[in-house]
Coordinates of N, CA and C in Angstrom, one line a residue:
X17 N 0.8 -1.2 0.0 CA 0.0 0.0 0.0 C 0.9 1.3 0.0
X18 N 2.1 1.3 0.5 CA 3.0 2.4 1.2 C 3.0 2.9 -0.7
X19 N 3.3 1.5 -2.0 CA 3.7 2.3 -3.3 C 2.8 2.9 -3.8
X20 N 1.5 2.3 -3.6 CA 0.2 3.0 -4.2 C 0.1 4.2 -3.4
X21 N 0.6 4.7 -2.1 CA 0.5 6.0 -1.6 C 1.3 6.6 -2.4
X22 N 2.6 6.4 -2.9 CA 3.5 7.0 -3.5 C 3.2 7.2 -4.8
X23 N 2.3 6.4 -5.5 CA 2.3 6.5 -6.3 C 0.9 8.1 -7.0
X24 N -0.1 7.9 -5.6 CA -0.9 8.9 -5.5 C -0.2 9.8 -5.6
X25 N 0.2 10.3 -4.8 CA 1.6 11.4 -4.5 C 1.6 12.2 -5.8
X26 N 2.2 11.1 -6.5 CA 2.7 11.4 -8.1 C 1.6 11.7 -8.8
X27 N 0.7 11.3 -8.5 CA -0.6 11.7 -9.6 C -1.0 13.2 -9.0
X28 N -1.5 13.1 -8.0 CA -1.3 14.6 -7.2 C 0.3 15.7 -7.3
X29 N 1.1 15.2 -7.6 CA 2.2 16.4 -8.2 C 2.1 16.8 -9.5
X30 N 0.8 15.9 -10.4 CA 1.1 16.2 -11.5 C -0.1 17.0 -11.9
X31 N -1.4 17.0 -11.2 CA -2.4 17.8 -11.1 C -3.4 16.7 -11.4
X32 N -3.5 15.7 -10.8 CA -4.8 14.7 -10.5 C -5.1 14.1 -9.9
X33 N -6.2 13.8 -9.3 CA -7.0 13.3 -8.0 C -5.8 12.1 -7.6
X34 N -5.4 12.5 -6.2 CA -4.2 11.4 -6.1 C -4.7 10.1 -5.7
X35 N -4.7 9.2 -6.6 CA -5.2 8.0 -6.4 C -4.3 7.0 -7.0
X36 N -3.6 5.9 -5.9 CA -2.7 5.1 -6.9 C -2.8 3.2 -6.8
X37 N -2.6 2.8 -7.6 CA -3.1 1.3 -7.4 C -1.4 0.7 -7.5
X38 N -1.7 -0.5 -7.1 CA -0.5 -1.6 -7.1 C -1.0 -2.8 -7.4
X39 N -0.6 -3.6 -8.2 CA -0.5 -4.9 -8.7 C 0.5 -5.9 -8.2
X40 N 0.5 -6.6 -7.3 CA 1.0 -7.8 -6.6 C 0.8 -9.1 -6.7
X41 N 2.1 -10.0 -7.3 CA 1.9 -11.2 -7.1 C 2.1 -12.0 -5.8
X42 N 1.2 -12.1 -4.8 CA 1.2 -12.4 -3.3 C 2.1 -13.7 -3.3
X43 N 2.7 -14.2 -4.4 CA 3.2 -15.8 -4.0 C 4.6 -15.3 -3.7
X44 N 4.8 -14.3 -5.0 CA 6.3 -14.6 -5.0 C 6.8 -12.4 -4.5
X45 N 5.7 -11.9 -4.0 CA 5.9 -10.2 -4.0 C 6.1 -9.4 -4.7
X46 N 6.7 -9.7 -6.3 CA 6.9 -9.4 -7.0 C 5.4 -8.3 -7.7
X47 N 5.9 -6.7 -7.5 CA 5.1 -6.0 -7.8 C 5.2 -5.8 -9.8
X48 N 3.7 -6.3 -9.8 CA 4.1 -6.4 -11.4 C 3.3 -5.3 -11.9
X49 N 3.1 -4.5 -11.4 CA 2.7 -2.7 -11.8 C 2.2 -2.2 -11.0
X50 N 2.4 -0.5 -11.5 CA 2.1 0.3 -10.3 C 1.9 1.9 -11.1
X51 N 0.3 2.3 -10.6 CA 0.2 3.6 -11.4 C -0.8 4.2 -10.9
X52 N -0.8 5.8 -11.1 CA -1.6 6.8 -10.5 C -2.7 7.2 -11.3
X53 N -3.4 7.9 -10.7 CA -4.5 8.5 -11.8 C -4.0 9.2 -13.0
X54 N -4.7 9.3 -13.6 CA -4.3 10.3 -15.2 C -5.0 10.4 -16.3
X55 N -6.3 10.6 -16.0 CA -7.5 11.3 -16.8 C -7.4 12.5 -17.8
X56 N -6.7 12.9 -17.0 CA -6.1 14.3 -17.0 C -5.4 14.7 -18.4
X57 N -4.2 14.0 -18.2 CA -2.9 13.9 -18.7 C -3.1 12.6 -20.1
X58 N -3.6 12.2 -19.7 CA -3.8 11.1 -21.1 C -5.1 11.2 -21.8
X59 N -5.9 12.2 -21.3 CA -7.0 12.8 -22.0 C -7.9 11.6 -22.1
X60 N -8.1 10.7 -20.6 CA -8.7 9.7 -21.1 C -9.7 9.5 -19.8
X61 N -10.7 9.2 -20.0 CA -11.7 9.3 -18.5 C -11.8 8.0 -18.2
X62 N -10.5 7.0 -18.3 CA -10.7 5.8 -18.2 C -9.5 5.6 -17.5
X63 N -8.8 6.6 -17.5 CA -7.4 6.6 -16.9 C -7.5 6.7 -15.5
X64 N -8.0 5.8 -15.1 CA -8.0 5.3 -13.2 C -6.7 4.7 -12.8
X65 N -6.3 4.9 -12.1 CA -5.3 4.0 -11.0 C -5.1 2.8 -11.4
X66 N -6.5 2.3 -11.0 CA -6.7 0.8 -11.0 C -6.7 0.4 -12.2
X67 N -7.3 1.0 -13.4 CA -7.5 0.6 -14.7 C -6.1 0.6 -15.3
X68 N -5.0 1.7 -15.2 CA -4.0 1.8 -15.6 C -2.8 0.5 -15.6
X69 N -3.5 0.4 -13.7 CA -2.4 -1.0 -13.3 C -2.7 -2.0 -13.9
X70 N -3.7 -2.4 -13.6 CA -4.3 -3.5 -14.5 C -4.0 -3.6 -16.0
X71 N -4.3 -2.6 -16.9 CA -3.9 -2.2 -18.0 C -2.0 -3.2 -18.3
X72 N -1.2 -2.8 -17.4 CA 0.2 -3.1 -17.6 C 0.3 -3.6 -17.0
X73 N -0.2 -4.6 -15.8 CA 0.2 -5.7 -15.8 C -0.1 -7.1 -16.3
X74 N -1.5 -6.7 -17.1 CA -1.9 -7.4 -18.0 C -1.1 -7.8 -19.5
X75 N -0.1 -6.5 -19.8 CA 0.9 -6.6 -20.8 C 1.6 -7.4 -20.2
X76 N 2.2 -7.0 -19.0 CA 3.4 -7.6 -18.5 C 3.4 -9.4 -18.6
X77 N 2.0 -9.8 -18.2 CA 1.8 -11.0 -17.6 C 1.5 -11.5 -19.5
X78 N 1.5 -11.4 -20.0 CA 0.5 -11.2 -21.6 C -0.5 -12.3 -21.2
X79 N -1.4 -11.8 -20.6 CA -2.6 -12.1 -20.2 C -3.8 -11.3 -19.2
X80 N -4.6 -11.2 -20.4 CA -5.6 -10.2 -19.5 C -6.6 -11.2 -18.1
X81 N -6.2 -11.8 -18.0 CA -6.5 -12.6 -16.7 C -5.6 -12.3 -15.9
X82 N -6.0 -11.9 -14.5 CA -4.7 -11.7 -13.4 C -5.3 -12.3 -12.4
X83 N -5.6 -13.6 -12.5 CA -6.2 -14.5 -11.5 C -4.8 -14.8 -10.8
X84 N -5.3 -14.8 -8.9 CA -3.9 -14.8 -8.3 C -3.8 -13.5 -7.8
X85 N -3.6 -12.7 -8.1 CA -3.0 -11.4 -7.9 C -3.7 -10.3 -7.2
X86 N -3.4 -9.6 -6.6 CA -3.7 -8.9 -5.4 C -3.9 -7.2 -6.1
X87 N -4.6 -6.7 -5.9 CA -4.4 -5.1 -6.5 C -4.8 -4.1 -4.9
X88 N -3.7 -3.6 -5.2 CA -4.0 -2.4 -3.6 C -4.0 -1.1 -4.5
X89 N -5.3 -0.2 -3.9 CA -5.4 1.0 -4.4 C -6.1 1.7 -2.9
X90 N -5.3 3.0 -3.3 CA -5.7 4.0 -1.7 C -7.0 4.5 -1.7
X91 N -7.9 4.5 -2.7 CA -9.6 4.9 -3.2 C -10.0 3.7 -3.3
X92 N -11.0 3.2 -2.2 CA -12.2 2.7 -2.7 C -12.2 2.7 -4.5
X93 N -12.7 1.6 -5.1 CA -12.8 1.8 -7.0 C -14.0 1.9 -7.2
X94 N -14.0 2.7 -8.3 CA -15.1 3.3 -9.1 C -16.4 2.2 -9.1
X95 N -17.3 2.0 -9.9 CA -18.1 1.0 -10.1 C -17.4 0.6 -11.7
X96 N -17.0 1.6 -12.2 CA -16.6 1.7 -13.6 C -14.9 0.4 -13.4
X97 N -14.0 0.9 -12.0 CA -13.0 0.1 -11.9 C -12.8 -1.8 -11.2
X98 N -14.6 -1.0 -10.4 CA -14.9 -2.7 -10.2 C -15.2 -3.7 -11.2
X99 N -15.7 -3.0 -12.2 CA -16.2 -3.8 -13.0 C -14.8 -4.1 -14.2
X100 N -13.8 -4.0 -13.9 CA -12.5 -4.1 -14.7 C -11.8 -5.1 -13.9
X101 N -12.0 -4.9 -12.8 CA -11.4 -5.5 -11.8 C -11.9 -7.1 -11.9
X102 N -13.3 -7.6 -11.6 CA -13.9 -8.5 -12.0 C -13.7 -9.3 -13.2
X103 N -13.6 -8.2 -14.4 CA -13.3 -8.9 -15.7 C -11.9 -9.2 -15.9
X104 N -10.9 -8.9 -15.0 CA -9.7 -9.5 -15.0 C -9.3 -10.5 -14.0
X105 N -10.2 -10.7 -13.1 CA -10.3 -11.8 -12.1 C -9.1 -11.7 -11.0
X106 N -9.1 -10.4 -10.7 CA -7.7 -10.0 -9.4 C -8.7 -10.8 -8.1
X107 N -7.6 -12.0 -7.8 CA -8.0 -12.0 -6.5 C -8.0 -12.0 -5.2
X108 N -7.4 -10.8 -5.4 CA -7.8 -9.5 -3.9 C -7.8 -8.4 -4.0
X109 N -9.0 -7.3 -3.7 CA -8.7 -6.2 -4.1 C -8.4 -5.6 -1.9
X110 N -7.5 -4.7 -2.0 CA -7.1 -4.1 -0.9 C -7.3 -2.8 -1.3
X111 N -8.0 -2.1 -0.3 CA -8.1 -0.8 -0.4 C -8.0 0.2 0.8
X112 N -7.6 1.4 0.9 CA -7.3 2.7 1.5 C -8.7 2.9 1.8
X113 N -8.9 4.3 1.8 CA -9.9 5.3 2.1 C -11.1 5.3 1.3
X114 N -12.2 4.8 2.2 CA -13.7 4.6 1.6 C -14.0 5.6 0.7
X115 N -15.2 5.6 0.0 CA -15.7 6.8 -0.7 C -17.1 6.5 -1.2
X116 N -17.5 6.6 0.2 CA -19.2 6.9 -0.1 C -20.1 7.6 -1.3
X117 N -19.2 8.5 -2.0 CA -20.3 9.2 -3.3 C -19.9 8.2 -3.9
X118 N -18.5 8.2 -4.3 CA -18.5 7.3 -5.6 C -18.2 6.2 -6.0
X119 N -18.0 5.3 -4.9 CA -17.4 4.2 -4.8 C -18.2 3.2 -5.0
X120 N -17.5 1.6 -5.5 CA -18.8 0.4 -6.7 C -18.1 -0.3 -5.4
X121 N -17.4 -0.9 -4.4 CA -17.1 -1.9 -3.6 C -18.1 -2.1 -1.9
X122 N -17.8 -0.8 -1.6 CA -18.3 -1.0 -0.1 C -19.3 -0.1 -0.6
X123 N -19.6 0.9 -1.2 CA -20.8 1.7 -1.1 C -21.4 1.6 -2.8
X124 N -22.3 2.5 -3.0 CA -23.1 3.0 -4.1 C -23.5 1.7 -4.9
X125 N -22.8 1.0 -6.2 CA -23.3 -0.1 -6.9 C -23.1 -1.1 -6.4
X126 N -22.2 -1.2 -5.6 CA -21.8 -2.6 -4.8 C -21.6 -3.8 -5.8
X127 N -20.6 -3.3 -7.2 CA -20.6 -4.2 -8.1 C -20.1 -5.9 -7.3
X128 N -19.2 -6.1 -7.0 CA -18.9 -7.7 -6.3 C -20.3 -8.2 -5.9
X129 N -21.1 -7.2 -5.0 CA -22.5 -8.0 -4.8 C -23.6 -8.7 -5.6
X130 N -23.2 -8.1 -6.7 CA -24.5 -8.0 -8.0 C -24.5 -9.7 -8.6
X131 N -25.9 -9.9 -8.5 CA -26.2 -11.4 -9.5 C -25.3 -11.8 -10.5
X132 N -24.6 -10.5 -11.3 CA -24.6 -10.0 -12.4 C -22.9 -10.6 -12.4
X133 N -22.0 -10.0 -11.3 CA -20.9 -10.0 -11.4 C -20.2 -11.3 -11.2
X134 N -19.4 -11.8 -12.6 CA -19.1 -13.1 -12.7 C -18.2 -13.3 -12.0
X135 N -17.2 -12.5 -11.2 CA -16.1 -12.8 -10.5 C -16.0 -12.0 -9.2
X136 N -16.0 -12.6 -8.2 CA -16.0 -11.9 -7.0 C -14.0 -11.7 -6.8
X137 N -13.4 -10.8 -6.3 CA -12.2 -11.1 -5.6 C -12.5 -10.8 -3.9
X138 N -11.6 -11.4 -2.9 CA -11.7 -11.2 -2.0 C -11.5 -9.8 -1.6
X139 N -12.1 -8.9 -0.8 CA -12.0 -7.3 -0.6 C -11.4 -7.1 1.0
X140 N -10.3 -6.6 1.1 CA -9.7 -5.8 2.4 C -9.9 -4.5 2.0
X141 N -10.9 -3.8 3.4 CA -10.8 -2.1 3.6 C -10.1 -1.4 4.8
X142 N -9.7 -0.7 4.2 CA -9.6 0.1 5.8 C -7.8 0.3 6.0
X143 N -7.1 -0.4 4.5 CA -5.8 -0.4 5.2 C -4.8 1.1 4.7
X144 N -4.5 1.7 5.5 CA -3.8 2.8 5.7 C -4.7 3.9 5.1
X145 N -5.7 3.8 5.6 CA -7.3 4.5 5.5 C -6.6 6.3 5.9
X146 N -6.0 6.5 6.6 CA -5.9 7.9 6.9 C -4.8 8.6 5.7
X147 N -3.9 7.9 5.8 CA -2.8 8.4 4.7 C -3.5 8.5 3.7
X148 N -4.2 7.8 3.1 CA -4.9 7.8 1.3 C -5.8 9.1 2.0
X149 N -6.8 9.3 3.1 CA -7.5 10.3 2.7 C -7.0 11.2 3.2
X150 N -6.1 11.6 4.1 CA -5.2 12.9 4.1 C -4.9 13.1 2.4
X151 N -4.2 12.8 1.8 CA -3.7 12.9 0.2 C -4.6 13.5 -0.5
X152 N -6.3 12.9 -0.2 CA -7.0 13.3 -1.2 C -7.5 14.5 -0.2
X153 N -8.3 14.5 1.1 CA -8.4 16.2 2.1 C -7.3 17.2 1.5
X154 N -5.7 17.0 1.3 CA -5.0 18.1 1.4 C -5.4 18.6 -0.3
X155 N -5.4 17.3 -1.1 CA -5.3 18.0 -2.4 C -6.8 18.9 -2.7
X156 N -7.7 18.3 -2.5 CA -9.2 18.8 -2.7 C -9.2 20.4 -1.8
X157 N -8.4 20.4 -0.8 CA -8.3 21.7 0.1 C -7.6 22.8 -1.0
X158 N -6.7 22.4 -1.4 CA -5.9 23.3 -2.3 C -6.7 23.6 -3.6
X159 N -7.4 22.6 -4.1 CA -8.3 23.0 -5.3 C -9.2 24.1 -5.2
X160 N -9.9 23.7 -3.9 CA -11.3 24.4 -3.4 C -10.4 26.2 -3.4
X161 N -9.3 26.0 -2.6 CA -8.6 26.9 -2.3 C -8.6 28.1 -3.8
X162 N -8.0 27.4 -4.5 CA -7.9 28.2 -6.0 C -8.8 28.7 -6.6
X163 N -10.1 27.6 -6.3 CA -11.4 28.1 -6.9 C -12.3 28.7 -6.4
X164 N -11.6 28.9 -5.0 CA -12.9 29.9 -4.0 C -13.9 30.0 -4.3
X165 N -14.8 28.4 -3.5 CA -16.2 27.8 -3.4 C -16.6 27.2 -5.1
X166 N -16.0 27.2 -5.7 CA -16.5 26.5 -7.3 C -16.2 24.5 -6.5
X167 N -16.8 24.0 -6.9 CA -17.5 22.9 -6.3 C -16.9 22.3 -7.5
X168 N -16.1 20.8 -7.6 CA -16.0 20.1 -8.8 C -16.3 18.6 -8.5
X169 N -16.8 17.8 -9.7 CA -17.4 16.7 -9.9 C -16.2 15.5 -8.9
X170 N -15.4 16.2 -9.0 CA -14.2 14.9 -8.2 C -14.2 14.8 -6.8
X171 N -14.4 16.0 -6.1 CA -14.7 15.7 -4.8 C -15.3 14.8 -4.0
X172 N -15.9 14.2 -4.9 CA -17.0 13.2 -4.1 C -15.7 12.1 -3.7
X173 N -14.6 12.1 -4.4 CA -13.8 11.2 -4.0 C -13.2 11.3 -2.4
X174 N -13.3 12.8 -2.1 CA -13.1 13.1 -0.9 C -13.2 12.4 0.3
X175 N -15.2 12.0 -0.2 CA -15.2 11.2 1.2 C -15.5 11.4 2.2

C-alpha cells in the first residue's frame, strides 16, 4: 500500500486526483505494476489508478486474466474500476480510504455484490485509511482553495 501512496503522491504532483493502485503477485511479491490516476494527462476518463495497473500488468503478464494477484489502491474503485477489476479476475482487491459518493465496492453499486458479477475477488478495507485520505483532504483543500467555493465533480472522492 505504502507504493500505491507513493504513487498517489505522483498523480497529485502532476495535477490529479491522487489516487494510486499496485499490482502484486502475493506468491512470490513481486510488484508487477504500479500507477496513478491520469484522466487528465492522457486525456482519457478511463485513466483510473486501478485501470491503468491493471492495463500493464496485464501486458506484462500477456494475459488479460490476473487470476492470483492482489491489487492495492488507496480509493475505494469506481463502479466503472470494479467492474474491470472483475473482468480481469484479481484476487484480492485491498483498499485505503472509503468513498461513499462514488465508490462500486463498499458503497453505491456494490458491483462484487450484484447477481450479475461473474467474479468476486476477495475485498480488504480500511488499510492505511488515513494516509490515502489525508492525500486526497490536502489535495481537494488546495483545489477548493484556487477556486474559491467552485465545487468540482471529483470531490466526491473526498469522502
Amino acid at each position: 500500500m505504502r507504493i500505491a501512496l507513493a504513487e498517489a503522491q505522483a498523480a497529485a504532483d502532476r495535477g490529479e486526483t491522487p489516487v494510486g493502485a499496485v499490482v502484486v503477485d502475493p506468491a512470490t511479491g513481486e510488484v508487477v505494476a504500479a500507477a496513478g490516476n491520469a484522466p487528465i494527462g492522457d486525456c482519457d476518463p478511463t485513466a483510473h489508478a486501478e485501470i491503468r495497473a491493471l492495463r500493464a500488468a496485464a501486458l506484462k503478464r500477456g494475459n488479460y486474466r490476473l487470476t492470483g494477484l492482489t491489487l492495492y489502491v488507496t480509493l475505494e474503485p469506481c463502479p466503472m474500476c470494479a467492474g474491470a477489476i472483475s473482468h480481469a479476475r484479481i484476487g484480492r482487491v485491498v483498499f485505503g480510504a472509503d468513498d461513499p459518493k462514488g465508490g462500486g465496492v463498499a458503497h453505491g453499486a456494490r458491483v462484487f455484490d450484484q447477481p450479475t458479477c461473474h467474479w468476486r475477488p476477495e475485498v480488504s478495507a480500511g488499510v492505511l485509511s488515513t494516509e490515502a485520505a489525508g492525500l486526497l483532504k490536502v489535495f481537494f483543500r488546495a483545489r477548493r482553495g484556487r477556486r474559491s467555493g467552485e465545487a468540482t465533480a471529483v470531490e466526491s472522492e473526498e469522502g
